[in-house]
Short mmCIF file of C-alpha atoms in Angstrom, two decimals:
data_model
loop_
_atom_site.label_atom_id
_atom_site.label_comp_id
_atom_site.label_asym_id
_atom_site.label_seq_id
_atom_site.Cartn_x
_atom_site.Cartn_y
_atom_site.Cartn_z
CA MET A 482 80.66 78.53 67.09
CA ASP A 483 83.12 76.37 69.00
CA THR A 484 82.33 77.57 72.50
CA TYR A 485 79.31 79.28 74.02
CA TRP A 486 80.28 81.43 77.01
CA PHE A 487 77.58 81.87 79.68
CA SER A 488 77.34 83.51 83.06
CA LYS A 489 76.60 80.95 85.78
CA LYS A 490 73.09 82.33 86.18
CA THR A 491 72.19 82.10 82.49
CA PHE A 492 73.67 78.60 82.17
CA GLU A 493 71.58 77.45 85.13
CA GLN A 494 68.49 78.94 83.43
CA LEU A 495 69.36 77.06 80.24
CA GLN A 496 69.63 73.81 82.19
CA VAL A 497 66.21 74.41 83.77
CA LYS A 498 64.72 75.10 80.34
CA TYR A 499 66.25 71.87 79.05
CA GLU A 500 64.82 69.84 81.94
CA THR A 501 61.40 71.47 81.50
CA LEU A 502 61.42 70.66 77.79
CA GLN A 503 62.35 67.05 78.52
CA PHE A 504 59.27 66.81 80.73
CA SER A 505 57.17 68.47 78.00
CA LYS A 506 58.53 66.00 75.47
CA LYS A 507 57.39 63.10 77.64
CA GLU A 508 53.93 64.68 78.05
CA GLN A 509 53.68 65.30 74.30
CA TYR A 510 54.75 61.72 73.59
CA ASP A 511 51.95 60.48 75.85
CA LEU A 512 49.45 62.77 74.08
CA LEU A 513 50.63 61.47 70.74
CA ASN A 514 50.13 57.87 71.86
CA GLN A 515 46.65 58.71 73.14
CA ALA A 516 45.78 60.32 69.83
CA ILE A 517 46.97 57.21 67.99
CA GLN A 518 44.87 54.93 70.19
CA MET A 519 41.72 57.04 70.40
CA ASP A 520 41.52 59.08 67.25
CA HIS A 521 42.71 57.98 63.90
CA SER A 522 41.95 61.33 62.26
CA SER A 523 45.06 62.51 60.48
CA ASP A 524 44.64 66.17 61.50
CA ASN A 525 44.88 65.48 65.24
CA LEU A 526 47.75 63.02 64.81
CA THR A 527 49.64 65.42 62.58
CA GLU A 528 49.24 68.27 65.07
CA GLU A 529 50.43 66.18 68.03
CA PHE A 530 53.30 64.75 65.99
CA LEU A 531 54.44 68.23 64.87
CA LYS A 532 54.40 69.50 68.47
CA TYR A 533 56.47 66.49 69.54
CA LYS A 534 58.99 66.99 66.73
CA GLU A 535 59.33 70.71 67.55
CA ILE A 536 60.11 69.95 71.20
CA GLN A 537 62.59 67.28 70.12
CA LYS A 538 64.33 69.72 67.73
CA THR A 539 64.60 72.40 70.42
CA LEU A 540 66.03 69.86 72.88
CA GLN A 541 68.68 68.82 70.37
CA GLN A 542 69.67 72.46 69.80
CA ILE A 543 69.96 73.10 73.53
CA GLU A 544 71.97 69.88 73.97
CA GLU A 545 74.48 71.06 71.37
CA VAL A 546 74.84 74.41 73.13
CA ILE A 547 75.20 72.79 76.58
CA GLN A 548 77.90 70.43 75.27
CA ARG A 549 79.93 73.43 74.05
CA ALA A 550 79.12 75.70 76.98
CA LYS A 551 81.68 77.18 79.33
CA ILE A 552 81.08 79.33 82.38
CA ILE A 553 82.66 82.76 82.08
CA GLU A 554 83.46 83.05 85.78
CA ASP A 555 85.28 79.68 85.77
CA SER A 556 87.61 80.41 82.85
CA PRO A 557 91.31 81.05 83.50
CA ALA A 558 91.15 84.14 81.27
CA TYR A 559 88.39 85.60 83.42
CA GLN A 560 90.32 84.80 86.60
CA LYS A 561 93.45 86.51 85.21
CA ARG A 562 91.70 89.47 83.59
CA LEU A 563 93.22 92.88 84.02
CA PRO A 564 91.00 95.47 85.73
CA ASN A 565 91.78 98.13 83.14
CA GLU A 566 90.76 95.98 80.13
CA VAL A 567 87.34 95.29 78.65
CA HIS A 568 86.21 91.72 79.32
CA VAL A 569 82.95 89.86 79.59
CA GLY A 570 81.40 91.06 82.82
CA THR A 571 82.67 94.64 82.64
CA ILE A 572 80.71 97.83 82.20
CA VAL A 573 82.31 99.99 79.53
CA THR A 574 81.59 103.61 78.61
CA LEU A 575 82.22 104.45 74.97
CA GLN A 576 82.29 107.75 73.13
CA PHE A 577 81.40 107.63 69.45
CA ASN A 578 82.79 110.30 67.09
CA GLU A 579 83.72 112.52 70.06
CA GLU A 580 80.00 113.06 70.71
CA GLU A 581 77.56 110.36 71.79
CA LEU A 582 78.22 108.43 74.99
CA TYR A 583 77.05 104.85 75.46
CA GLN A 584 77.46 102.53 78.41
CA TYR A 585 77.27 98.76 77.91
CA THR A 586 77.69 95.73 80.08
CA ILE A 587 79.48 92.99 78.15
CA VAL A 588 77.57 89.76 78.75
CA GLY A 589 77.60 86.10 77.74
CA TYR A 590 75.95 84.16 74.92
CA GLY A 591 72.25 84.82 74.59
CA GLU A 592 72.29 87.46 77.35
CA GLY A 593 72.37 90.51 75.09
CA ASP A 594 69.53 92.99 75.57
CA LEU A 595 70.04 96.46 74.14
CA GLN A 596 67.08 97.81 76.13
CA LYS A 597 69.16 97.07 79.25
CA ASN A 598 72.43 98.07 77.53
CA HIS A 599 73.63 94.44 77.73
CA LEU A 600 75.90 93.67 74.80
CA SER A 601 76.63 90.00 74.06
CA TYR A 602 80.32 89.23 73.56
CA THR A 603 79.35 87.70 70.19
CA THR A 604 78.37 91.07 68.66
CA ASP A 605 80.71 92.95 66.34
CA LEU A 606 80.98 95.91 68.72
CA ALA A 607 81.80 93.74 71.72
CA GLN A 608 84.42 91.87 69.69
CA ALA A 609 85.95 95.21 68.71
CA ILE A 610 86.28 96.41 72.32
CA LEU A 611 87.31 93.23 74.14
CA LYS A 612 90.75 93.57 75.77
CA ARG A 613 90.97 97.27 74.94
CA LYS A 614 91.98 99.75 77.63
CA ILE A 615 90.75 103.09 78.95
CA ASN A 616 91.52 106.04 76.62
CA GLU A 617 92.14 103.70 73.69
CA TYR A 618 90.74 104.80 70.31
CA PHE A 619 89.70 102.56 67.43
CA ILE A 620 87.63 102.70 64.25
CA PHE A 621 84.41 100.71 64.25
CA VAL A 622 82.55 100.22 60.97
CA GLN A 623 78.79 99.76 61.24
CA ASN A 624 76.40 99.67 58.28
CA GLY A 625 79.13 101.09 56.05
CA PHE A 626 79.84 104.07 58.33
CA GLU A 627 83.10 104.53 60.19
CA HIS A 628 82.91 105.59 63.84
CA ARG A 629 85.85 106.80 65.87
CA VAL A 630 85.34 105.19 69.25
CA LYS A 631 87.11 105.96 72.52
CA ILE A 632 86.96 103.83 75.66
CA LEU A 633 86.21 106.30 78.45
CA ASP A 634 85.68 104.01 81.44
CA ILE A 635 85.80 100.35 82.42
CA ARG A 636 84.25 99.04 85.63
CA PRO A 637 83.50 95.56 86.96
CA GLN A 638 79.86 94.57 86.80
CA LEU A 639 78.15 94.58 90.18
CA ASN A 640 76.26 91.30 90.66
#
């Protein structure tokens, strides 16, 4: 993925997580050094070393995401979005096969939570509805089944 789009709030949470992990890495490094000095048993050293390496790996992954991160609210496309189109940050009501109704909020990277009806822009469904307008129909294929989907309503998300 070239760019990871985040809401300001989620990006700030990611930065806090990164800073917390950096502190944990320092603590784990100190524990590893203590284990080297006090206990030469390979089990304890291996355990401390594996914890340290896991923190280091997670930090590297977060660094890569942060380097490619952009804030949704700051993007020119978000600033110029049309109110009658589906964009990240809108609440959209969909009708599947002229029957079931679903309402989703289109959210940023890593913010998806179907229990809250938050659909990450990276999902296939979100990609299919982005920039579509009210009363527009399209075919969405999921698990080999075709669904006729209609956009019933689009509203801005209330923060």
